[in-house]
XYZ file of C-alpha atoms in Angstrom:
247
model
C -3.745 -26.311 -47.827
C -0.105 -26.860 -47.505
C 2.054 -27.447 -44.067
C 2.813 -23.661 -42.956
C -1.530 -22.416 -43.706
C -2.467 -25.191 -42.030
C 0.516 -24.568 -38.439
C -1.215 -20.946 -38.650
C -5.125 -21.804 -38.630
C -4.455 -24.863 -35.911
C -1.622 -23.022 -33.962
C -3.753 -20.307 -31.985
C -6.251 -23.039 -30.776
C -4.030 -25.128 -30.010
C -2.394 -22.357 -28.113
C -5.232 -21.766 -26.470
C -6.741 -25.540 -25.228
C -3.440 -25.754 -23.592
C -3.277 -22.649 -21.523
C -7.163 -23.629 -20.598
C -6.000 -26.672 -19.553
C -3.014 -25.836 -17.370
C -5.578 -23.443 -15.726
C -8.637 -26.648 -14.741
C -4.878 -28.127 -13.244
C -3.992 -25.256 -11.772
C -7.724 -24.624 -9.967
C -7.657 -28.262 -8.743
C -4.243 -28.178 -7.671
C -5.300 -25.377 -5.294
C -8.613 -26.231 -4.382
C -7.333 -29.497 -3.177
C -4.558 -27.468 -1.396
C -7.084 -25.139 0.345
C -9.844 -27.741 1.127
C -6.513 -29.589 2.630
C -5.581 -26.173 5.110
C -9.676 -25.960 6.031
C -9.563 -29.314 6.940
C -6.873 -28.650 8.894
C -8.835 -25.209 10.419
C -11.695 -26.682 11.607
C -12.384 -26.336 15.406
C -8.308 -25.857 15.228
C -6.718 -22.146 15.702
C -5.711 -20.421 12.807
C -3.521 -18.882 14.575
C -1.988 -18.179 17.461
C -5.313 -17.690 19.914
C -8.052 -17.455 17.354
C -10.292 -20.537 16.675
C -12.338 -21.274 13.501
C -15.414 -23.580 13.649
C -18.481 -24.050 10.859
C -21.382 -26.686 10.078
C -20.494 -26.739 6.911
C -18.271 -25.563 4.206
C -18.173 -25.584 -0.298
C -15.444 -24.583 -1.942
C -15.885 -23.404 -5.507
C -14.700 -20.698 -8.253
C -13.632 -23.051 -10.956
C -11.180 -22.103 -12.596
C -9.870 -18.806 -11.939
C -11.267 -17.793 -8.278
C -11.471 -19.277 -4.928
C -14.804 -19.224 -3.027
C -15.653 -21.045 0.246
C -19.051 -20.132 1.526
C -19.632 -20.771 4.882
C -22.646 -22.240 7.130
C -22.859 -21.010 10.700
C -19.032 -19.484 10.799
C -18.006 -18.781 14.206
C -14.507 -17.803 14.960
C -13.297 -16.855 18.961
C -10.290 -16.608 20.903
C -8.665 -13.563 22.930
C -8.639 -9.767 22.046
C -6.207 -7.869 22.841
C -8.364 -7.486 26.772
C -10.070 -10.810 26.850
C -12.561 -12.863 24.985
C -13.744 -12.389 21.803
C -16.440 -14.324 19.815
C -18.516 -13.590 16.503
C -20.751 -16.350 14.769
C -22.868 -15.440 11.373
C -24.982 -17.364 9.612
C -23.596 -17.050 6.298
C -20.194 -16.747 5.767
C -18.534 -16.582 2.159
C -14.448 -16.162 1.549
C -13.044 -15.165 -2.527
C -9.922 -15.103 -3.569
C -8.209 -15.973 -6.760
C -6.462 -19.132 -7.898
C -3.178 -17.206 -8.588
C -2.091 -13.966 -7.526
C -3.674 -14.616 -4.283
C -2.678 -11.197 -1.776
C -6.511 -10.184 -1.759
C -9.069 -11.590 0.351
C -12.691 -10.533 -0.015
C -15.310 -11.293 2.824
C -19.072 -11.203 2.902
C -21.425 -12.232 5.748
C -25.363 -12.685 5.641
C -28.069 -13.824 8.112
C -27.789 -12.706 12.094
C -24.198 -12.041 13.691
C -23.993 -12.121 17.129
C -20.479 -10.700 18.133
C -18.839 -10.514 22.330
C -15.520 -8.616 23.064
C -13.457 -6.943 25.983
C -12.988 -3.636 26.338
C -9.995 -2.097 28.032
C -11.409 -2.152 30.857
C -12.505 -5.924 31.175
C -16.219 -5.232 31.581
C -17.719 -7.907 28.708
C -19.963 -6.741 25.983
C -22.438 -8.719 23.188
C -24.849 -7.656 19.885
C -26.902 -9.315 17.675
C -27.264 -7.497 14.556
C -29.282 -8.197 11.381
C -27.341 -6.655 8.273
C -28.709 -5.335 5.506
C -24.739 -6.061 3.601
C -21.569 -7.252 5.338
C -18.450 -7.167 3.456
C -14.626 -6.928 4.600
C -11.322 -7.346 2.797
C -7.375 -8.661 3.782
C -4.365 -7.573 2.183
C -1.316 -9.018 2.128
C 2.212 -8.166 1.163
C 5.815 -9.597 2.600
C 5.375 -8.665 5.731
C 1.923 -10.298 5.880
C -1.343 -7.990 6.366
C -1.538 -4.843 5.259
C -4.686 -3.740 5.279
C -7.741 -4.568 6.792
C -11.213 -3.017 5.596
C -14.991 -3.349 6.659
C -18.106 -2.121 5.512
C -21.883 -2.958 7.117
C -24.991 -1.454 5.517
C -28.151 -1.261 8.002
C -27.035 -3.142 11.264
C -30.094 -3.214 12.248
C -30.557 -4.700 15.647
C -33.073 -4.836 19.276
C -30.669 -1.377 21.110
C -29.751 0.530 18.244
C -29.524 0.701 14.735
C -26.248 2.108 12.452
C -26.928 2.960 8.522
C -23.884 2.828 7.852
C -20.239 1.640 9.472
C -17.207 1.477 8.572
C -13.619 0.207 9.387
C -9.997 0.447 7.970
C -6.664 -0.849 9.251
C -3.392 0.167 7.253
C 0.004 -0.523 7.876
C 2.069 2.377 6.214
C 4.273 1.990 3.416
C 7.585 2.191 5.638
C 6.115 0.139 8.414
C 6.024 3.025 10.884
C 2.416 3.384 12.046
C -0.873 2.002 12.072
C -3.493 3.475 10.068
C -6.897 2.849 11.784
C -10.202 5.246 11.044
C -13.482 4.099 12.658
C -16.939 5.940 11.245
C -21.028 4.681 11.500
C -23.648 7.194 11.086
C -27.017 7.533 12.167
C -25.980 5.954 15.894
C -29.597 6.484 18.061
C -29.595 10.085 18.083
C -26.014 10.754 17.242
C -25.487 11.448 13.539
C -22.073 10.635 13.156
C -19.075 9.361 15.098
C -15.789 9.569 12.886
C -12.619 8.789 14.649
C -9.025 8.733 13.208
C -6.113 7.977 14.912
C -2.433 6.009 14.034
C -0.893 3.504 16.437
C 3.250 4.311 16.785
C 5.901 1.524 15.855
C 3.980 -0.205 14.282
C 6.630 -2.604 13.260
C 6.286 -4.330 16.802
C 2.940 -5.887 15.717
C 4.586 -7.281 12.545
C 4.442 -11.057 14.108
C 0.430 -10.735 14.849
C 0.527 -9.460 11.015
C 2.290 -12.455 9.972
C 0.020 -14.502 11.868
C 2.637 -15.412 14.095
C 1.424 -14.062 17.681
C -1.307 -13.777 19.768
C -3.179 -10.755 19.642
C -2.760 -10.176 23.362
C 0.334 -10.732 22.877
C 1.248 -8.908 20.115
C -0.013 -6.028 22.004
C 1.616 -6.314 25.405
C 4.987 -6.153 23.448
C 3.927 -3.245 21.422
C 2.716 -1.428 24.789
C 6.576 -2.640 25.989
C 7.845 -1.350 22.925
C 6.627 2.682 23.532
C 3.562 2.310 20.626
C 1.549 4.888 21.606
C -2.103 5.717 19.726
C -1.750 10.048 18.998
C -5.616 10.385 17.215
C -5.941 12.789 14.573
C -9.602 13.656 13.470
C -12.658 12.995 15.996
C -15.614 13.697 15.795
C -17.350 11.770 18.268
C -20.113 13.767 21.021
C -20.173 12.292 24.045
C -18.293 9.598 23.329
C -14.367 8.767 25.109
C -13.111 8.045 21.393
C -9.891 5.939 23.501
C -13.431 3.944 24.798
C -14.387 3.643 20.978
C -11.013 1.710 20.435
C -10.433 0.654 23.086
C -11.113 -3.301 22.378
C -8.307 -3.516 18.942
C -5.261 -1.689 21.650
């Protein structure tokens, strides 16, 4: 076998090994940086006004993903109208080790959440979901989309078969679209709320993780930001009450 024949025989194999080695080295570098970031975040503010904590975390996903599996994950901070808190027994984050614009999240086990509404009232709930999944998409302007989907929310005082929340920043940046939907809420069959927040550009510091939630909402209101409903199916419920925890 001459040199030319040997070259074409071994070149693809060598190319594959080279690319595989690059991918492995890249993953270890990215994973190490990710673990350092998690260490900085633990027990501290990840973004202004929002603190993260957990009992244990394991990082994996080699060679193309980054997976972080948390035990007793906790989030607390300042919401639009007052403090909020969320804790979950199990929490997982999944994203790619390259081109990371989208992240997928999963929660499992007992969920505990407390929040403050627009009137200053405090609320809390504890429930066990059949499944809890969420996702976020980033672009050069920060958070562009966030989605939350929960199946079979079972609690002592309520049962929800399917809960959805979606937030999308319009491509032109003029509005922020919100959608909330829940079915089998007590005696009600379905709740649907579609709303749009104007002057979404004023919320840019929040989407980029540079301003706290209360400060961003205050600035949004000061710049003339308003909320308008485009669709409502909520028998006996005030839509402003439903969305008030957000703004």
